Structure formats: structure tokens, C-alpha cells
mmCIF file of C-alpha atoms in Angstrom:
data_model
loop_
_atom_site.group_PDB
_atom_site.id
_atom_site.type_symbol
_atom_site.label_atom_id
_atom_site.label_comp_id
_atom_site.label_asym_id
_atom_site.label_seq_id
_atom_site.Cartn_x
_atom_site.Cartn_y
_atom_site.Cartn_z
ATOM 1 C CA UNK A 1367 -36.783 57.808 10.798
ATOM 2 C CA UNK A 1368 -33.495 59.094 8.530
ATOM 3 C CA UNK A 1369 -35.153 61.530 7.099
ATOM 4 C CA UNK A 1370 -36.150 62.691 10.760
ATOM 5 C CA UNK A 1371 -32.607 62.322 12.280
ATOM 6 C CA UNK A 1372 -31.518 64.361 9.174
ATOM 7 C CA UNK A 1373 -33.904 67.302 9.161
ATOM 8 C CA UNK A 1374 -33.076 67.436 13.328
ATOM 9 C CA UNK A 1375 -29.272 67.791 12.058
ATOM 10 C CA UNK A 1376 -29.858 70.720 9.890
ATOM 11 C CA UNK A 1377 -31.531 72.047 13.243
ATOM 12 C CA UNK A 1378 -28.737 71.654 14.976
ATOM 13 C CA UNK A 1379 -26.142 73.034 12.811
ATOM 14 C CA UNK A 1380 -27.752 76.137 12.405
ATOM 15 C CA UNK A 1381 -27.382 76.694 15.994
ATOM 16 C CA UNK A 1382 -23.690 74.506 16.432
ATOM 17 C CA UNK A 1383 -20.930 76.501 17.937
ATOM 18 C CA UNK A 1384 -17.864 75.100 17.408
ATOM 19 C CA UNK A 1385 -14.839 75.066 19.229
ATOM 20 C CA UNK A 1386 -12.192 77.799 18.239
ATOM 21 C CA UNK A 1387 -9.336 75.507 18.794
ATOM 22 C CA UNK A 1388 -8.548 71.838 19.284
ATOM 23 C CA UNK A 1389 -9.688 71.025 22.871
ATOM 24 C CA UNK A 1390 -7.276 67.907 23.483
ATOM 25 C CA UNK A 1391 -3.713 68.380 21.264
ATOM 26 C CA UNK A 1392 -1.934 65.575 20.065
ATOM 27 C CA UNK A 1393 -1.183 63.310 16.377
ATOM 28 C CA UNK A 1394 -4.223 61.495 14.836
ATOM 29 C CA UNK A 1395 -4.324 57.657 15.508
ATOM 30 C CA UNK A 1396 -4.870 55.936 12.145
ATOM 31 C CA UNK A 1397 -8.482 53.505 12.442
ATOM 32 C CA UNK A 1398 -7.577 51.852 9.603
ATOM 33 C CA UNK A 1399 -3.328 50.906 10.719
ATOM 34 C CA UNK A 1400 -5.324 49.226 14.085
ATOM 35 C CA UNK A 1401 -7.663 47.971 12.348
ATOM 36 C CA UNK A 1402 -5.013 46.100 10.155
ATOM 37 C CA UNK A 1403 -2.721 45.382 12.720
ATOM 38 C CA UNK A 1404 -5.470 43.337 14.879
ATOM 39 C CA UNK A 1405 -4.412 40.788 17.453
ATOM 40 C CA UNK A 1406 -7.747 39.101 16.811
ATOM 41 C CA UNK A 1407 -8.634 37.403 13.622
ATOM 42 C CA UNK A 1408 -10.370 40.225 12.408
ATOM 43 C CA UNK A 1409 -10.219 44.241 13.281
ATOM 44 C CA UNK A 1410 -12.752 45.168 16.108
ATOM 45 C CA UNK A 1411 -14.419 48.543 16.463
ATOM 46 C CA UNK A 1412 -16.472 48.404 19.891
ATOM 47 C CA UNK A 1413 -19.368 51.055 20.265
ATOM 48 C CA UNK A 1414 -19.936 53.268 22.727
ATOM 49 C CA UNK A 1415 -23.357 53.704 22.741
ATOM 50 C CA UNK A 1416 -26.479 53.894 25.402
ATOM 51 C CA UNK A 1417 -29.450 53.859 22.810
ATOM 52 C CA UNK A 1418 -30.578 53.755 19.549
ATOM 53 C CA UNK A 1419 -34.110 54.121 18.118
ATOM 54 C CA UNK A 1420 -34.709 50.831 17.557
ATOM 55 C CA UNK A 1421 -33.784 49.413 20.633
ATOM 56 C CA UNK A 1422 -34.065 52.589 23.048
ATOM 57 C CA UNK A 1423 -32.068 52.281 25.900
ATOM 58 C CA UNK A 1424 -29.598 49.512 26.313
ATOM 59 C CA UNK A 1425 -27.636 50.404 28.850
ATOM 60 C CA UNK A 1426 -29.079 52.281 32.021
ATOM 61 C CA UNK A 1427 -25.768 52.336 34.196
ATOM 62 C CA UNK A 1428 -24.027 54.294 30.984
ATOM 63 C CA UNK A 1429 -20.656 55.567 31.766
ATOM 64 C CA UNK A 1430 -18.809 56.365 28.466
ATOM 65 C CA UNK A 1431 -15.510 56.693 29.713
ATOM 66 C CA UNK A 1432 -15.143 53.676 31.843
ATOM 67 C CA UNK A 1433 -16.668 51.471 28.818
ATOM 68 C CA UNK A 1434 -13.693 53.253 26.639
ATOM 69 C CA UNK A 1435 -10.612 52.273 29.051
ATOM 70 C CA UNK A 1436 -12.112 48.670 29.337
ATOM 71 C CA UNK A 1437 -12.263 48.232 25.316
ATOM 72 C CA UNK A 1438 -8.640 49.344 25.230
ATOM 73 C CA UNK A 1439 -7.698 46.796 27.503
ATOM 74 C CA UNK A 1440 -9.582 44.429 25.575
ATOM 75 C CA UNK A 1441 -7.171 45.520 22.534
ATOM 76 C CA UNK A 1442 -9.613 46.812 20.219
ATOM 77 C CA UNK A 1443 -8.909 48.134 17.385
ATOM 78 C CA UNK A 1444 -11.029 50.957 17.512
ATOM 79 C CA UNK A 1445 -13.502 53.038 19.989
ATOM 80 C CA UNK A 1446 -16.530 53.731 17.739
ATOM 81 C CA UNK A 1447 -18.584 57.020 20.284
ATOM 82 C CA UNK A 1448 -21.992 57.880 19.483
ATOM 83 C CA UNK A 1449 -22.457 61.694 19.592
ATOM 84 C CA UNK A 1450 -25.962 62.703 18.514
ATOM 85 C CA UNK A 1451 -27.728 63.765 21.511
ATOM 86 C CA UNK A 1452 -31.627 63.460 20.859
ATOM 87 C CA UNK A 1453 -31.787 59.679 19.391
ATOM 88 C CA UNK A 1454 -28.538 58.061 20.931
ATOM 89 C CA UNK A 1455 -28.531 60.065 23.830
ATOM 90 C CA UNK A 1456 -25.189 60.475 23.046
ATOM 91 C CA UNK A 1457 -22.912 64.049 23.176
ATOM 92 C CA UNK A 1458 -19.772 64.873 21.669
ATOM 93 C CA UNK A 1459 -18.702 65.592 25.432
ATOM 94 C CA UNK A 1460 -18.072 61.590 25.456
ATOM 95 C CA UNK A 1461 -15.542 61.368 22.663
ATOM 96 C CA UNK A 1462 -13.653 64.654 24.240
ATOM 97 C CA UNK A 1463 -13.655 62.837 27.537
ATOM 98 C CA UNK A 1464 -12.806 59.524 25.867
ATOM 99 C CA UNK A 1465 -10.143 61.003 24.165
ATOM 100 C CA UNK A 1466 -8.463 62.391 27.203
ATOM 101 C CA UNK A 1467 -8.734 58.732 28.653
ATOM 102 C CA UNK A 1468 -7.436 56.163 25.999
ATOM 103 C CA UNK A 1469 -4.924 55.715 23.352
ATOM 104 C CA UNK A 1470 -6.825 53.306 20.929
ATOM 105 C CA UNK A 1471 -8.283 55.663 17.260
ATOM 106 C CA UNK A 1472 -11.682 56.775 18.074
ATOM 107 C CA UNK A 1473 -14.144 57.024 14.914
ATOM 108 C CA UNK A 1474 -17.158 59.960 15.612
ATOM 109 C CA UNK A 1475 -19.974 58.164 14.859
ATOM 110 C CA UNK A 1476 -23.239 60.661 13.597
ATOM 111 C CA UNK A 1477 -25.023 61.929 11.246
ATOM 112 C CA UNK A 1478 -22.683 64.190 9.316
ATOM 113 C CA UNK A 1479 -24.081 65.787 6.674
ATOM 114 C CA UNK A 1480 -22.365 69.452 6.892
ATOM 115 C CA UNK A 1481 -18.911 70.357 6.632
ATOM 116 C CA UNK A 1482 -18.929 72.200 10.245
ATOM 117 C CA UNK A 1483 -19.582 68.557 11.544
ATOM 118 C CA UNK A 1484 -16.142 67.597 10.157
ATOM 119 C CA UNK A 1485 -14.414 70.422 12.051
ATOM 120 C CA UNK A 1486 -16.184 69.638 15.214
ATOM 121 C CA UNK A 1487 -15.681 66.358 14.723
ATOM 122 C CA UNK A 1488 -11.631 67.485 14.691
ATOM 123 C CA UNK A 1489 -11.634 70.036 17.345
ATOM 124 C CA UNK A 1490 -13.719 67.229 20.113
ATOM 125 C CA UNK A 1491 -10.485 64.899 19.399
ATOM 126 C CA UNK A 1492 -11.987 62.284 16.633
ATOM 127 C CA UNK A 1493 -9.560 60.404 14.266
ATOM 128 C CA UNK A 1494 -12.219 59.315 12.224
ATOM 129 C CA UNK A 1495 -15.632 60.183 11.315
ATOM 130 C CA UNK A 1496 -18.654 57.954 9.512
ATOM 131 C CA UNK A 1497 -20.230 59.323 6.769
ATOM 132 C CA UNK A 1498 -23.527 57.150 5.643
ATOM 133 C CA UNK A 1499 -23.875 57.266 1.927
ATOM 134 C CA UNK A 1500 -27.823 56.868 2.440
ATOM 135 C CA UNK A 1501 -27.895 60.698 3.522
ATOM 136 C CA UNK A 1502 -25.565 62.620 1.259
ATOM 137 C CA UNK A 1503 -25.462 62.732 -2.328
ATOM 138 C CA UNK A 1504 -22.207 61.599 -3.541
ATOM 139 C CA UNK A 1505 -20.330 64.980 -4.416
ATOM 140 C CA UNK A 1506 -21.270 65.803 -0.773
ATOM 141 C CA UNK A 1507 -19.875 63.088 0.040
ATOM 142 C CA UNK A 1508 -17.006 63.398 -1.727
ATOM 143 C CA UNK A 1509 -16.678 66.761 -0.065
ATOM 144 C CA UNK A 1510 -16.746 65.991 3.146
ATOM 145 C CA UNK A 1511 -14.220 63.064 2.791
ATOM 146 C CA UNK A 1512 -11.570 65.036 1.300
ATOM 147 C CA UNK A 1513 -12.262 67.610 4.123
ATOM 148 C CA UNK A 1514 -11.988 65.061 6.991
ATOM 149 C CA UNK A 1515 -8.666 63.885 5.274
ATOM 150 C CA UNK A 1516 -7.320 67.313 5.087
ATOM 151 C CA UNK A 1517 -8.113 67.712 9.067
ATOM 152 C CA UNK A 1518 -5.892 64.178 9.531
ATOM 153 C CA UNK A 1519 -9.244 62.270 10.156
ATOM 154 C CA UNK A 1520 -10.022 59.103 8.133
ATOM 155 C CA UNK A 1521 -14.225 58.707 7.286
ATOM 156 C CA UNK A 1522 -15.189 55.298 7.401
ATOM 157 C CA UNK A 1523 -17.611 55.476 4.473
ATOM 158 C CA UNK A 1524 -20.840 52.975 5.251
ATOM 159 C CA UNK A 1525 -23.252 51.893 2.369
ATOM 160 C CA UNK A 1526 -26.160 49.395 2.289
ATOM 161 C CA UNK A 1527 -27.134 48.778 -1.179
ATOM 162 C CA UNK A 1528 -25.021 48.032 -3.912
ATOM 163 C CA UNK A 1529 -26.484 50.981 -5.412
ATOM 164 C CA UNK A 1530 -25.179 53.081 -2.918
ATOM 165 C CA UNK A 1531 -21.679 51.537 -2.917
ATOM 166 C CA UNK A 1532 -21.723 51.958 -6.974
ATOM 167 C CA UNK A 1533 -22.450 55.406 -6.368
ATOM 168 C CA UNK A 1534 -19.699 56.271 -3.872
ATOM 169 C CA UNK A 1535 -16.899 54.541 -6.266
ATOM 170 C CA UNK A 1536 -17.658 56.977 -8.845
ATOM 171 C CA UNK A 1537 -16.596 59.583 -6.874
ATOM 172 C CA UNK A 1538 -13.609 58.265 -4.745
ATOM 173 C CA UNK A 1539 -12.100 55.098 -3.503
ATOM 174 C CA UNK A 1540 -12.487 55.070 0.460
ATOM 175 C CA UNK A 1541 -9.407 53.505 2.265
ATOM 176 C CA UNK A 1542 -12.876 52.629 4.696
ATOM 177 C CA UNK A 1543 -15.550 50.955 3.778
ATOM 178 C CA UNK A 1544 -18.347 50.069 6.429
ATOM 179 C CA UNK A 1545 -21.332 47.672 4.981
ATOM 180 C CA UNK A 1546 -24.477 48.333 7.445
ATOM 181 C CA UNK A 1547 -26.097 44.933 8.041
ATOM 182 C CA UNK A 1548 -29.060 47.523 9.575
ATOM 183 C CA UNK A 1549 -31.634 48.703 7.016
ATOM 184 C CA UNK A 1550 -31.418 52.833 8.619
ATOM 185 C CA UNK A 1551 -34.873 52.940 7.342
ATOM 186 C CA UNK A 1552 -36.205 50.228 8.610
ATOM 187 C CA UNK A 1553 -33.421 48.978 11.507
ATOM 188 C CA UNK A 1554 -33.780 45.092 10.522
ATOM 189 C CA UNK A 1555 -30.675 43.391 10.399
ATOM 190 C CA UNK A 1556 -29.231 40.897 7.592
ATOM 191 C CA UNK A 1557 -25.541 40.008 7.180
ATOM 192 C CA UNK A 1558 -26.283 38.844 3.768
ATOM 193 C CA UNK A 1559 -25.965 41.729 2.597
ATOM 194 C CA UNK A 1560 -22.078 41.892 3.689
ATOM 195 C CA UNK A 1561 -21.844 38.841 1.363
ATOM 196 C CA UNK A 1562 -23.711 40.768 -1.525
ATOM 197 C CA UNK A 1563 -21.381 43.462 -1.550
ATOM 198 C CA UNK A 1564 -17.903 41.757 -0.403
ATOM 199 C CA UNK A 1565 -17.444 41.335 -4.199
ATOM 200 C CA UNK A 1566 -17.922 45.123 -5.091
ATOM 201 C CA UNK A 1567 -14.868 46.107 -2.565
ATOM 202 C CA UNK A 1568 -11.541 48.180 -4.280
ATOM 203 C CA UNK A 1569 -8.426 45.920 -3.441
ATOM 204 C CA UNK A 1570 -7.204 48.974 -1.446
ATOM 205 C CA UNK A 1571 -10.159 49.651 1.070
ATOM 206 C CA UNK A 1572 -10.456 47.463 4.379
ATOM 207 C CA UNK A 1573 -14.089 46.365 4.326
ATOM 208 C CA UNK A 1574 -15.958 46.754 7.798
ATOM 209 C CA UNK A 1575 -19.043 44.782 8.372
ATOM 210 C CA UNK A 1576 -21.453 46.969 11.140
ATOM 211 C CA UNK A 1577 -24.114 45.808 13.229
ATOM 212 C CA UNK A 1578 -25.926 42.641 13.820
ATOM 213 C CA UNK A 1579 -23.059 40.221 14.664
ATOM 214 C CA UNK A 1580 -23.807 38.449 18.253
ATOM 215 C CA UNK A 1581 -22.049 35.254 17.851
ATOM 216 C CA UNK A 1582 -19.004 33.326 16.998
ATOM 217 C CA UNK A 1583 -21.075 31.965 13.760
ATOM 218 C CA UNK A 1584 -21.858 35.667 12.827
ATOM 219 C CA UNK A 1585 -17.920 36.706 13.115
ATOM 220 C CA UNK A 1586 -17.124 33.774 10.813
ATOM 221 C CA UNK A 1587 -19.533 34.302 8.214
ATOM 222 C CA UNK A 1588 -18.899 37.567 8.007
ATOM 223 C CA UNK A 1589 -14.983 36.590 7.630
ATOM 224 C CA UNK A 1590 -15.293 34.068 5.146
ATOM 225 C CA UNK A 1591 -17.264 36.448 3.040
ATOM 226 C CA UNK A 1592 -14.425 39.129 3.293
ATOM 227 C CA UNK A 1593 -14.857 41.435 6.165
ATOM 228 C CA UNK A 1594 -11.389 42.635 7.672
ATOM 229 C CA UNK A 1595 -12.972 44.375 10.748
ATOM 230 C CA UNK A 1596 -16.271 44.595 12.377
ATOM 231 C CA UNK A 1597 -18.197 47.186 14.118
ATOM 232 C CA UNK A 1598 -20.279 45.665 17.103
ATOM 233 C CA UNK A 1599 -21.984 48.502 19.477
ATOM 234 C CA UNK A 1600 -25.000 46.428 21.221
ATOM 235 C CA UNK A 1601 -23.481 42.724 21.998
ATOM 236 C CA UNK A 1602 -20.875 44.744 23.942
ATOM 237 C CA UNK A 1603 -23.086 46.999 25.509
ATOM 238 C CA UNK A 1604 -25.487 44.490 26.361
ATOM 239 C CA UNK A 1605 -22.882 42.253 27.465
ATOM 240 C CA UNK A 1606 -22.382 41.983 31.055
ATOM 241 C CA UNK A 1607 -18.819 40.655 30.813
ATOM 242 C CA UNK A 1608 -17.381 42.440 27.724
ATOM 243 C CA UNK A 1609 -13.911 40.490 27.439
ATOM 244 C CA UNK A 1610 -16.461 36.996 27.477
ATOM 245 C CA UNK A 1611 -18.151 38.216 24.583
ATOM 246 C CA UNK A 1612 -15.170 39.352 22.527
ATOM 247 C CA UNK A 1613 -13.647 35.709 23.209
ATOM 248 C CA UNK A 1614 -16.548 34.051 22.250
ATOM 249 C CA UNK A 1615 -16.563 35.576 18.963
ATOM 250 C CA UNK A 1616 -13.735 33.685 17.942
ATOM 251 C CA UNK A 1617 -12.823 31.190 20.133
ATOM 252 C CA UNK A 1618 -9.492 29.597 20.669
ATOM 253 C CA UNK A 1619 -8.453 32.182 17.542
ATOM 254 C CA UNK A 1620 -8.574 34.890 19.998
#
């Protein structure tokens, strides 16, 4: 399935137009000064995000915007939009209109693997982008970090192996880190492997654990092992009363 999101990327960049100019003005909102200054016990990025392959649809009665404005009064720390268009069913039209709507750092979340993703990802209003170790090599990598930061964008940089992590610290030293608790190649989830890498972090980056975390237990693990933020896209979506579900990840700490 990676390989098949990525060879649909080069697809699309061949044909991407992007904008000449920034279509919403304004300063960058640093991801990673929310995600430290948290009013919950640890940094939240909440996902917009209507489908994924391995769960297909998850919300039906998907409207970006309003999900965005309700996170931010939640306090998140961050607004993580999906913008890939044939597996998501996502568009960077969401993050544009999001933008225009909310005040909390938004992170671009796709499949960037070229450097005219990074100036899209600019001109559409992102303060942040992901790039997934799993699809570029590390120089590319390196590249297209260095790019985002000269744009004012911060990349949360997310690994899965310590392998990959190894290979992204010979490079560069990400003030970001995400951990995927989702095997991209084979979507199965196991926050283990947050624990295995928690070690591995740099002093300097805030470590994000992504995906799988439905419960208070799941938050706390994840915690005690480390974590200083989490990414959680499908217990909010799924969630028919989002501020609920944010409590019950932590309790009375929240």
C-alpha cells in the first residue's frame, strides 16, 4: 500500500500547480511551542481526517472546518489536516479553509516526498508538515526538512523502526519527532514500539507518539514511556462527543 500511495504522488506532482503566492498571509504558529506549552498532561495533535485505507470511511457527516474550530476550543495543541485526496479523501482545500478559521498550528499531514510539496504545503497556510522516514531516503529527507524550515514550517519527522530513527539522526536532529504506533505497510497498531524507541530520542526533540491511543491506559503508557505529545486522528473522529474523549484520556489531570 506505501509503495502505491507513493508512486500515485509522483503522479500527482507531475501535474501539481502550485499557488503563485501565499493564499492566507500571516506569521507561522510554532507546533512544537503548543505542543510544549499544553494545558493537558501531555501535547495533543487532533486529526482531521474522514478515511484512511485501513479503516475507509470514518466519518460520513465530514465537515473539516467545523471539526477544526471545535478542537481549538478543546485547547489542542495542534490541528493535524489530512490532504491527500485519493486514499484520505482529504484536499489541501481543508487546511486553506482551516487556516482561515482557527488560530491553533496546523501540521499538513501527506505524503511528501518532493520539494514542490513543501512549497504547497507553505502557500495552502501549513505551519508544519510530516515527513515519514519510511518513504524518503535520508538526504531527501534531510532536504526537504531544511527546506520546510527555510519556508518558517517545522516537519514533524515520523519513524517506525529503530532503523529508521538511526538513519534520520545521521543526517539531522529533528526538533519533531513522531513514532508511528501503525505499521504503514501493514496498518496494525502497537504502542510498544513508542517504548522501544523512547530511549533513542535527542534531549532536544519533543517525542510524539501517533496513532493507536483510545484510552486513558493508552495516554499513560505512552507518558510513562516518554511521549510529550500525541497524535490521535480516529478516537476523535469516531468520537461522538469529542471534549468526552479528550477528558477521558486523562482524567481528573485534564
Amino acid at each position: 500500500m506505501l509503495d502505491k500511495i507513493t508512486d500515485r504522488k509522483k503522479e500527482e506532482i507531475a501535474s501539481l500547480i502550485v499557488p503563485e503566492t501565499h493564499l492566507i498571509e500571516g506569521t507561522k504558529r510554532s507546533l512544537a511551542e503548543s505542543l510544549r506549552a499544553s494545558s493537558y498532561p501531555l501535547g495533543l495533535i487532533a486529526e482531521v481526517k474522514k478515511a484512511s485505507p485501513s479503516k475507509g470511511v470514518i466519518l460520513e457527516d465530514f465537515h473539516p472546518t467545523a471539526i477544526a474550530e471545535e478542537y481549538e476550543k478543546l485547547q489542542v495543541s495542534g490541528i493535524s489536516v489530512l490532504t491527500d485526496r485519493d486514499f484520505f479523501q482529504g484536499a489541501p482545500e481543508y487546511l486553506t479553509s482551516i487556516r482561515r478559521s482557527v488560530k491553533t498550528p496546523i501540521l499538513r499531514k501527506d505524503f511528501i516526498i518532493d520539494p514542490v510539496q513543501v512549497l504547497e504545503a507553505d502557500r495552502i497556510g501549513a505551519d508544519a508538515i510530516l515527513l515519514i522516514a519510511a518513504i524518503l531516503d535520508p538526504e531527501q529527507l534531510k532536504e526537504l526538512y531544511l527546506q520546510a524550515e527555510e519556508l518558517g514550517m517545522e516537519a514533524l519527522v515520523e519513524v517506525h523502526s529503530e532503523e529508521e530513527l538511526e538513519q534520520v539522526l545521521r543526517v539531522l536532529t529533528p526538533g519533531l519527532i513522531g513514532v508511528n504506533n501503525r505499521d504503514l505497510r501493514t496498518f496494525e497498531t502497537d504502542l510498544t514500539i513508542s517504548k522501544r524507541l523512547a530511549p533513542m530520542m535527542p534531549e532536544s526533540s519533543l517525542f510524539v507518539s501517533e496513532s493507536g491511543v483510545h484510552t486513558k491506559a493508552d495516554a499513560d503508557y505512552l507518558k510513562n514511556h516518554g511521549a510529550r505529545g500525541l497524535l490521535i486522528g480516529e478516537g476523535f473522529m469516531k468520537s461522538s462527543d469529542r471534549r468526552q474523549f479528550l477528558e477521558s484520556l486523562f482524567g481528573d489531570e485534564s
